PDB file of C-alpha atoms in Angstrom:
ATOM      1  CA  MET A 208      24.327  17.323  -8.038  1.00 48.00           C
ATOM      2  CA  LEU A 209      21.271  15.076  -8.357  1.00 48.00           C
ATOM      3  CA  ASN A 210      19.050  17.590  -6.548  1.00 51.00           C
ATOM      4  CA  LYS A 211      20.216  20.371  -8.874  1.00 49.00           C
ATOM      5  CA  MET A 212      19.480  18.169 -11.890  1.00 51.00           C
ATOM      6  CA  LYS A 213      15.986  17.451 -10.549  1.00 55.00           C
ATOM      7  CA  THR A 214      15.269  21.156 -10.077  1.00 60.00           C
ATOM      8  CA  ASP A 215      16.574  22.073 -13.535  1.00 62.00           C
ATOM      9  CA  TYR A 216      14.618  19.265 -15.158  1.00 65.00           C
ATOM     10  CA  MET A 217      11.354  20.244 -13.477  1.00 65.00           C
ATOM     11  CA  GLY A 218      11.967  23.886 -14.403  1.00 67.00           C
ATOM     12  CA  TRP A 219      12.434  23.029 -18.071  1.00 70.00           C
ATOM     13  CA  ILE A 220       9.300  20.876 -18.057  1.00 70.00           C
ATOM     14  CA  PHE A 221       7.294  23.743 -16.574  1.00 71.00           C
ATOM     15  CA  LEU A 222       8.607  26.309 -19.067  1.00 75.00           C
ATOM     16  CA  ILE A 223       8.074  24.033 -22.075  1.00 76.00           C
ATOM     17  CA  GLY A 224       4.576  23.228 -20.823  1.00 71.00           C
ATOM     18  CA  ILE A 225       3.686  26.924 -20.683  1.00 77.00           C
ATOM     19  CA  VAL A 226       5.019  27.488 -24.214  1.00 77.00           C
ATOM     20  CA  LEU A 227       3.073  24.486 -25.542  1.00 73.00           C
ATOM     21  CA  LEU A 228      -0.072  25.673 -23.779  1.00 70.00           C
ATOM     22  CA  ILE A 229       0.222  29.098 -25.394  1.00 74.00           C
ATOM     23  CA  LEU A 230       0.823  27.502 -28.812  1.00 73.00           C
ATOM     24  CA  GLU A 231      -2.115  25.135 -28.365  1.00 68.00           C
ATOM     25  CA  ILE A 232      -4.438  28.011 -27.436  1.00 69.00           C
ATOM     26  CA  SER A 233      -3.134  29.995 -30.420  1.00 71.00           C
ATOM     27  CA  PHE A 234      -3.719  27.188 -32.937  1.00 69.00           C
ATOM     28  CA  LYS A 235      -7.043  25.972 -31.560  1.00 66.00           C
ATOM     29  CA  GLY A 236      -8.332  29.488 -31.050  1.00 62.00           C
ATOM     30  CA  GLY A 237     -11.321  30.017 -28.817  1.00 62.00           C
ATOM     31  CA  GLY A 238     -12.499  26.414 -29.011  1.00 70.00           C
ATOM     32  CA  LEU A 239     -10.222  25.194 -26.215  1.00 69.00           C
ATOM     33  CA  LEU A 240     -10.929  28.192 -24.016  1.00 70.00           C
ATOM     34  CA  PHE A 241     -14.660  27.779 -24.576  1.00 76.00           C
ATOM     35  CA  SER A 242     -14.520  24.086 -23.603  1.00 79.00           C
ATOM     36  CA  LEU A 243     -12.576  24.869 -20.424  1.00 77.00           C
ATOM     37  CA  ALA A 244     -14.852  27.784 -19.512  1.00 82.00           C
ATOM     38  CA  PHE A 245     -17.960  25.695 -20.223  1.00 85.00           C
ATOM     39  CA  SER A 246     -16.746  22.822 -18.032  1.00 86.00           C
ATOM     40  CA  ILE A 247     -15.711  25.117 -15.176  1.00 87.00           C
ATOM     41  CA  GLY A 248     -19.049  26.923 -15.434  1.00 87.00           C
ATOM     42  CA  LEU A 249     -20.966  23.655 -15.102  1.00 87.00           C
ATOM     43  CA  ILE A 250     -18.880  22.672 -12.092  1.00 87.00           C
ATOM     44  CA  TYR A 251     -19.502  26.063 -10.471  1.00 86.00           C
ATOM     45  CA  LEU A 252     -23.263  25.846 -11.026  1.00 86.00           C
ATOM     46  CA  GLY A 253     -23.281  22.287  -9.781  1.00 85.00           C
ATOM     47  CA  ARG A 254     -21.530  23.300  -6.574  1.00 83.00           C
ATOM     48  CA  LYS A 255     -23.826  26.268  -6.130  1.00 82.00           C
ATOM     49  CA  PHE A 256     -26.977  24.141  -6.441  1.00 84.00           C
ATOM     50  CA  SER A 257     -25.467  20.967  -4.964  1.00 78.00           C
ATOM     51  CA  LYS A 258     -28.512  20.320  -2.764  1.00 79.00           C
ATOM     52  CA  ARG A 259     -30.699  19.895  -5.833  1.00 82.00           C
ATOM     53  CA  THR A 260     -30.693  17.018  -8.290  1.00 83.00           C
ATOM     54  CA  ILE A 261     -30.027  19.332 -11.229  1.00 84.00           C
ATOM     55  CA  GLY A 262     -26.998  20.718  -9.397  1.00 83.00           C
ATOM     56  CA  LYS A 263     -25.476  17.268  -8.969  1.00 84.00           C
ATOM     57  CA  ILE A 264     -26.105  16.465 -12.633  1.00 88.00           C
ATOM     58  CA  LEU A 265     -24.450  19.705 -13.768  1.00 86.00           C
ATOM     59  CA  PHE A 266     -21.478  19.080 -11.456  1.00 87.00           C
ATOM     60  CA  TYR A 267     -20.770  15.590 -12.815  1.00 88.00           C
ATOM     61  CA  ILE A 268     -21.289  16.682 -16.417  1.00 89.00           C
ATOM     62  CA  GLY A 269     -18.795  19.489 -15.818  1.00 87.00           C
ATOM     63  CA  ILE A 270     -16.254  17.096 -14.295  1.00 89.00           C
ATOM     64  CA  ILE A 271     -16.563  14.667 -17.220  1.00 89.00           C
ATOM     65  CA  SER A 272     -16.358  17.487 -19.749  1.00 86.00           C
ATOM     66  CA  LEU A 273     -13.271  18.933 -18.054  1.00 84.00           C
ATOM     67  CA  ILE A 274     -11.529  15.531 -17.982  1.00 86.00           C
ATOM     68  CA  ILE A 275     -12.253  14.933 -21.678  1.00 85.00           C
ATOM     69  CA  THR A 276     -10.995  18.421 -22.567  1.00 80.00           C
ATOM     70  CA  VAL A 277      -7.783  18.004 -20.581  1.00 79.00           C
ATOM     71  CA  LEU A 278      -7.112  14.514 -21.986  1.00 79.00           C
ATOM     72  CA  ASN A 279      -7.414  15.862 -25.518  1.00 77.00           C
ATOM     73  CA  MET A 280      -4.892  18.631 -24.860  1.00 76.00           C
ATOM     74  CA  PHE A 281      -1.406  18.139 -26.269  1.00 75.00           C
ATOM     75  CA  VAL A 282       0.085  19.727 -23.143  1.00 74.00           C
ATOM     76  CA  PHE A 283      -1.393  16.947 -20.994  1.00 77.00           C
ATOM     77  CA  ARG A 284       0.235  14.278 -23.161  1.00 78.00           C
ATOM     78  CA  PHE A 285       3.509  16.174 -22.997  1.00 79.00           C
ATOM     79  CA  PHE A 286       3.410  16.203 -19.199  1.00 78.00           C
ATOM     80  CA  LEU A 287       2.662  12.462 -19.097  1.00 78.00           C
ATOM     81  CA  ILE A 288       5.668  11.728 -21.324  1.00 81.00           C
ATOM     82  CA  ALA A 289       7.843  14.146 -19.327  1.00 78.00           C
ATOM     83  CA  ILE A 290       6.885  12.509 -16.030  1.00 77.00           C
ATOM     84  CA  LEU A 291       7.652   9.059 -17.478  1.00 82.00           C
ATOM     85  CA  ILE A 292      11.060  10.222 -18.702  1.00 80.00           C
ATOM     86  CA  TYR A 293      11.697  11.840 -15.326  1.00 74.00           C
ATOM     87  CA  LEU A 294      10.905   8.614 -13.445  1.00 76.00           C
ATOM     88  CA  LEU A 295      13.127   6.607 -15.802  1.00 79.00           C
ATOM     89  CA  LEU A 296      15.908   9.124 -15.285  1.00 75.00           C
ATOM     90  CA  LEU A 297      15.587   8.881 -11.501  1.00 70.00           C
ATOM     91  CA  TYR A 298      15.665   5.085 -11.720  1.00 70.00           C
ATOM     92  CA  TYR A 299      18.778   5.213 -13.914  1.00 73.00           C
ATOM     93  CA  GLN A 300      20.508   7.608 -11.523  1.00 71.00           C
ATOM     94  CA  SER A 301      19.596   5.478  -8.502  1.00 68.00           C
ATOM     95  CA  LYS A 302      21.087   2.394 -10.182  1.00 68.00           C
ATOM     96  CA  LYS A 303      24.166   4.296 -11.304  1.00 70.00           C
ATOM     97  CA  ASN A 304      24.766   6.135  -8.024  1.00 67.00           C
ATOM     98  CA  PRO A 305      23.055   4.224  -5.202  1.00 63.00           C
ATOM     99  CA  ASP A 306      22.924   5.752  -1.732  1.00 56.00           C
ATOM    100  CA  TRP A 307      25.460   4.126   0.548  1.00 59.00           C
ATOM    101  CA  ILE A 308      25.027   4.110   4.309  1.00 54.00           C
ATOM    102  CA  ASN A 309      28.382   3.722   6.010  1.00 57.00           C
ATOM    103  CA  PRO A 310      28.071   3.298   9.776  1.00 58.00           C
ATOM    104  CA  VAL A 311      31.099   4.231  11.834  1.00 57.00           C
ATOM    105  CA  LEU A 312      32.307   1.151  13.698  1.00 54.00           C
ATOM    106  CA  THR A 313      35.033   0.850  16.285  1.00 57.00           C
ATOM    107  CA  ASN A 314      37.198  -2.227  16.698  1.00 57.00           C
ATOM    108  CA  GLU A 315      36.741  -2.398  20.454  1.00 58.00           C
ATOM    109  CA  GLY A 316      35.261  -5.699  21.540  1.00 56.00           C
ATOM    110  CA  PHE A 317      35.163  -7.177  17.998  1.00 53.00           C
ATOM    111  CA  ASP A 318      37.115 -10.113  16.665  1.00 58.00           C
ATOM    112  CA  GLU A 319      37.634  -9.430  12.935  1.00 56.00           C
ATOM    113  CA  GLU A 320      38.420 -13.066  12.122  1.00 56.00           C
ATOM    114  CA  ARG A 321      35.240 -14.205  13.888  1.00 55.00           C
ATOM    115  CA  ILE A 322      33.125 -11.652  12.055  1.00 52.00           C
ATOM    116  CA  ASN A 323      34.477 -12.727   8.661  1.00 58.00           C
ATOM    117  CA  LYS A 324      33.627 -16.337   9.459  1.00 63.00           C
ATOM    118  CA  GLU A 325      30.143 -15.588  10.774  1.00 66.00           C
ATOM    119  CA  ARG A 326      27.657 -18.277   9.735  1.00 73.00           C
ATOM    120  CA  LEU A 327      23.956 -18.082   9.039  1.00 69.00           C
ATOM    121  CA  LEU A 328      21.609 -20.806  10.231  1.00 69.00           C
ATOM    122  CA  LYS A 329      18.518 -21.566   8.167  1.00 71.00           C
ATOM    123  CA  THR A 330      15.288 -21.526  10.194  1.00 70.00           C
ATOM    124  CA  ASN A 331      12.023 -23.325   9.577  1.00 73.00           C
ATOM    125  CA  TYR A 332       8.860 -21.611   8.362  1.00 75.00           C
ATOM    126  CA  LEU A 333       5.190 -22.436   8.780  1.00 79.00           C
ATOM    127  CA  PHE A 334       3.901 -21.574   5.308  1.00 77.00           C
ATOM    128  CA  GLN A 335       5.136 -21.322   1.749  1.00 78.00           C
ATOM    129  CA  ASN A 336       4.208 -18.880  -0.983  1.00 76.00           C
ATOM    130  CA  ARG A 337       1.559 -20.607  -3.093  1.00 76.00           C
ATOM    131  CA  LEU A 338      -0.335 -19.426  -6.133  1.00 72.00           C
ATOM    132  CA  PHE A 339      -3.200 -21.867  -5.491  1.00 74.00           C
ATOM    133  CA  GLY A 340      -4.274 -23.992  -2.562  1.00 73.00           C
ATOM    134  CA  HIS A 341      -5.467 -24.043   1.030  1.00 81.00           C
ATOM    135  CA  GLN A 342      -2.932 -23.645   3.840  1.00 84.00           C
ATOM    136  CA  GLN A 343      -3.247 -24.114   7.579  1.00 84.00           C
ATOM    137  CA  THR A 344      -1.077 -24.757  10.593  1.00 85.00           C
ATOM    138  CA  ALA A 345      -0.441 -28.295  11.780  1.00 81.00           C
ATOM    139  CA  GLU A 346      -3.161 -30.104  13.722  1.00 79.00           C
ATOM    140  CA  HIS A 347      -0.594 -31.140  16.330  1.00 82.00           C
ATOM    141  CA  VAL A 348       1.579 -28.953  18.555  1.00 82.00           C
ATOM    142  CA  TYR A 349       4.151 -27.070  16.474  1.00 83.00           C
ATOM    143  CA  GLU A 350       7.053 -24.686  17.059  1.00 81.00           C
ATOM    144  CA  TRP A 351       6.139 -21.056  16.463  1.00 83.00           C
ATOM    145  CA  ASN A 352       7.827 -19.008  13.767  1.00 84.00           C
ATOM    146  CA  SER A 353       6.773 -15.639  12.385  1.00 84.00           C
ATOM    147  CA  VAL A 354       4.509 -15.840   9.322  1.00 89.00           C
ATOM    148  CA  ASN A 355       5.258 -13.740   6.245  1.00 88.00           C
ATOM    149  CA  VAL A 356       3.697 -15.203   3.103  1.00 88.00           C
ATOM    150  CA  GLN A 357       2.156 -14.180  -0.203  1.00 87.00           C
ATOM    151  CA  GLY A 358      -0.588 -16.258  -1.762  1.00 83.00           C
ATOM    152  CA  GLY A 359      -2.713 -16.389  -4.873  1.00 82.00           C
ATOM    153  CA  VAL A 360      -6.048 -18.167  -4.597  1.00 83.00           C
ATOM    154  CA  GLY A 361      -6.988 -20.163  -1.502  1.00 84.00           C
ATOM    155  CA  ASP A 362      -7.883 -19.981   2.178  1.00 88.00           C
ATOM    156  CA  THR A 363      -5.424 -19.690   5.056  1.00 91.00           C
ATOM    157  CA  VAL A 364      -6.050 -20.925   8.618  1.00 92.00           C
ATOM    158  CA  ILE A 365      -3.675 -20.215  11.517  1.00 92.00           C
ATOM    159  CA  ASP A 366      -4.388 -21.826  14.902  1.00 92.00           C
ATOM    160  CA  LEU A 367      -2.298 -20.176  17.617  1.00 91.00           C
ATOM    161  CA  SER A 368      -3.659 -22.460  20.327  1.00 90.00           C
ATOM    162  CA  ARG A 369      -1.377 -25.277  19.190  1.00 87.00           C
ATOM    163  CA  THR A 370       1.904 -23.441  19.683  1.00 88.00           C
ATOM    164  CA  ILE A 371       3.821 -21.550  22.364  1.00 87.00           C
ATOM    165  CA  LEU A 372       4.076 -17.882  21.453  1.00 87.00           C
ATOM    166  CA  PRO A 373       7.258 -15.958  22.289  1.00 84.00           C
ATOM    167  CA  LYS A 374       7.373 -13.430  25.120  1.00 83.00           C
ATOM    168  CA  ASP A 375       7.917 -10.584  22.666  1.00 81.00           C
ATOM    169  CA  ASP A 376       5.937  -9.701  19.530  1.00 86.00           C
ATOM    170  CA  ALA A 377       4.658 -12.473  17.262  1.00 90.00           C
ATOM    171  CA  VAL A 378       4.069 -11.271  13.697  1.00 92.00           C
ATOM    172  CA  ILE A 379       1.607 -12.675  11.162  1.00 93.00           C
ATOM    173  CA  SER A 380       1.810 -11.034   7.731  1.00 93.00           C
ATOM    174  CA  ILE A 381      -0.319 -12.454   4.904  1.00 93.00           C
ATOM    175  CA  ARG A 382      -0.957 -11.013   1.435  1.00 92.00           C
ATOM    176  CA  ASN A 383      -3.483 -12.855  -0.697  1.00 90.00           C
ATOM    177  CA  ILE A 384      -5.353 -12.279  -3.957  1.00 87.00           C
ATOM    178  CA  VAL A 385      -8.548 -14.286  -3.467  1.00 87.00           C
ATOM    179  CA  GLY A 386      -9.452 -16.281  -0.372  1.00 87.00           C
ATOM    180  CA  ASN A 387     -10.423 -16.108   3.271  1.00 90.00           C
ATOM    181  CA  ILE A 388      -8.056 -15.826   6.232  1.00 92.00           C
ATOM    182  CA  THR A 389      -8.976 -17.327   9.601  1.00 93.00           C
ATOM    183  CA  ILE A 390      -6.816 -16.802  12.685  1.00 93.00           C
ATOM    184  CA  LEU A 391      -7.614 -18.581  15.960  1.00 93.00           C
ATOM    185  CA  VAL A 392      -6.230 -16.757  19.008  1.00 93.00           C
ATOM    186  CA  PRO A 393      -6.193 -18.182  22.563  1.00 91.00           C
ATOM    187  CA  TYR A 394      -7.898 -16.228  25.347  1.00 91.00           C
ATOM    188  CA  GLY A 395      -5.525 -13.910  27.190  1.00 88.00           C
ATOM    189  CA  ILE A 396      -3.381 -13.096  24.159  1.00 91.00           C
ATOM    190  CA  GLU A 397      -3.499  -9.422  23.160  1.00 92.00           C
ATOM    191  CA  ILE A 398      -3.635  -8.635  19.457  1.00 93.00           C
ATOM    192  CA  ARG A 399      -3.408  -5.777  16.980  1.00 94.00           C
ATOM    193  CA  VAL A 400      -5.031  -6.193  13.546  1.00 94.00           C
ATOM    194  CA  HIS A 401      -4.341  -4.125  10.452  1.00 94.00           C
ATOM    195  CA  HIS A 402      -6.310  -5.418   7.494  1.00 93.00           C
ATOM    196  CA  SER A 403      -6.691  -4.038   3.968  1.00 93.00           C
ATOM    197  CA  VAL A 404      -9.194  -5.423   1.451  1.00 91.00           C
ATOM    198  CA  ILE A 405     -10.649  -4.364  -1.899  1.00 88.00           C
ATOM    199  CA  ALA A 406     -13.801  -6.493  -1.674  1.00 87.00           C
ATOM    200  CA  GLY A 407     -14.563  -8.254   1.592  1.00 87.00           C
ATOM    201  CA  ARG A 408     -15.143  -7.865   5.299  1.00 87.00           C
ATOM    202  CA  ALA A 409     -13.352  -8.415   8.580  1.00 89.00           C
ATOM    203  CA  ARG A 410     -14.806  -9.895  11.761  1.00 90.00           C
ATOM    204  CA  ILE A 411     -12.697  -9.478  14.882  1.00 91.00           C
ATOM    205  CA  PHE A 412     -13.893 -11.667  17.762  1.00 89.00           C
ATOM    206  CA  ASP A 413     -17.588 -10.984  18.458  1.00 83.00           C
ATOM    207  CA  ASN A 414     -17.724  -7.536  16.856  1.00 81.00           C
ATOM    208  CA  LYS A 415     -20.062  -7.211  13.899  1.00 78.00           C
ATOM    209  CA  PRO A 416     -18.357  -6.443  10.575  1.00 73.00           C
ATOM    210  CA  GLU A 417     -18.845  -2.977   9.130  1.00 70.00           C
ATOM    211  CA  SER A 418     -21.556  -2.512   6.519  1.00 67.00           C
ATOM    212  CA  ARG A 419     -19.192  -1.310   3.809  1.00 68.00           C
ATOM    213  CA  VAL A 420     -17.612  -4.072   1.749  1.00 75.00           C
ATOM    214  CA  PHE A 421     -15.425  -2.341  -0.851  1.00 80.00           C
ATOM    215  CA  ASN A 422     -11.972  -0.794  -0.443  1.00 84.00           C
ATOM    216  CA  GLN A 423     -11.758  -0.974   3.336  1.00 87.00           C
ATOM    217  CA  ILE A 424      -8.980  -0.699   5.910  1.00 89.00           C
ATOM    218  CA  TYR A 425      -9.567  -2.194   9.341  1.00 89.00           C
ATOM    219  CA  SER A 426      -7.298  -1.351  12.269  1.00 91.00           C
ATOM    220  CA  TYR A 427      -8.064  -2.641  15.772  1.00 91.00           C
ATOM    221  CA  GLN A 428      -6.244  -3.672  18.915  1.00 93.00           C
ATOM    222  CA  THR A 429      -7.280  -5.132  22.245  1.00 92.00           C
ATOM    223  CA  GLU A 430      -7.321  -2.901  25.317  1.00 91.00           C
ATOM    224  CA  GLY A 431      -4.279  -4.452  26.999  1.00 89.00           C
ATOM    225  CA  PHE A 432      -2.110  -4.590  23.878  1.00 90.00           C
ATOM    226  CA  ASN A 433       0.306  -1.836  24.928  1.00 89.00           C
ATOM    227  CA  GLU A 434       0.698  -3.124  28.496  1.00 89.00           C
ATOM    228  CA  THR A 435       1.655  -6.736  27.812  1.00 87.00           C
ATOM    229  CA  ASP A 436       4.854  -8.356  26.591  1.00 84.00           C
ATOM    230  CA  GLN A 437       3.206 -11.283  24.816  1.00 87.00           C
ATOM    231  CA  LYS A 438       1.179 -10.009  21.877  1.00 91.00           C
ATOM    232  CA  VAL A 439       0.418 -10.765  18.243  1.00 93.00           C
ATOM    233  CA  HIS A 440       0.607  -8.369  15.294  1.00 94.00           C
ATOM    234  CA  ILE A 441      -1.725  -9.422  12.469  1.00 95.00           C
ATOM    235  CA  ILE A 442      -1.103  -7.664   9.147  1.00 95.00           C
ATOM    236  CA  THR A 443      -3.210  -8.916   6.239  1.00 94.00           C
ATOM    237  CA  SER A 444      -4.041  -7.729   2.738  1.00 93.00           C
ATOM    238  CA  ILE A 445      -6.592  -9.362   0.415  1.00 92.00           C
ATOM    239  CA  LEU A 446      -7.932  -8.397  -2.971  1.00 88.00           C
ATOM    240  CA  VAL A 447     -11.161 -10.386  -2.535  1.00 88.00           C
ATOM    241  CA  GLY A 448     -11.985 -12.294   0.661  1.00 88.00           C
ATOM    242  CA  ASP A 449     -12.827 -12.102   4.349  1.00 90.00           C
ATOM    243  CA  LEU A 450     -10.712 -11.995   7.498  1.00 92.00           C
ATOM    244  CA  GLU A 451     -11.947 -13.640  10.692  1.00 92.00           C
ATOM    245  CA  VAL A 452     -10.132 -13.544  14.016  1.00 94.00           C
ATOM    246  CA  LYS A 453     -11.676 -15.798  16.663  1.00 93.00           C
ATOM    247  CA  ARG A 454     -10.952 -16.770  20.271  1.00 92.00           C
ATOM    248  CA  VAL A 455     -10.397 -20.449  21.054  1.00 88.00           C
TER     249      VAL A 455
END
């Protein structure tokens, strides 16, 4: 039912868009067609002479001219509004008719009374979500617990040499707006790093950071990562700041 509604809705949007495009061309006459043809012509010439400076200039002028022309078209505004309505409709339908996943369970080996009385135990955590401020692990020996925090402005320091890591995967997930992240890893511990940053660099051990600074994704792992049981997953995301992973 929902899939049929999606198809019908997209079909009506497409048909109405074509009608509006024809009407817009009819009312604006050759002006719209001339602007589109002029922009496409500049882009074509720019691509043809792309090795020359004049070709690059023509290409970018054509792109800008085409964007301005499209933004001024009524059909473009119609499609924006239609897409917004479509997304709101999908959200409404998802709230009204959520997808339920019903696993098939058997009663063998289960005590229904015990399941109904199942308790949850609260565990400790190393960090808290903070909008401002510097955070770091304790200077004394501490009990390890997976890290999953979101921060605002401030540096974060995690020293893994002062804890006993589990035999399976240890996960460190940090999302920050502005600030540096430093992670100290003992020798012999295999790691995998996945880091995303808008403005900043990442230095993993003794490797030199890449020259590019803006809008970077770094993904590295040590050679023995897939062969060992004791390893650390480091997943970080920063708007502005540096990541440094060092051996201690």
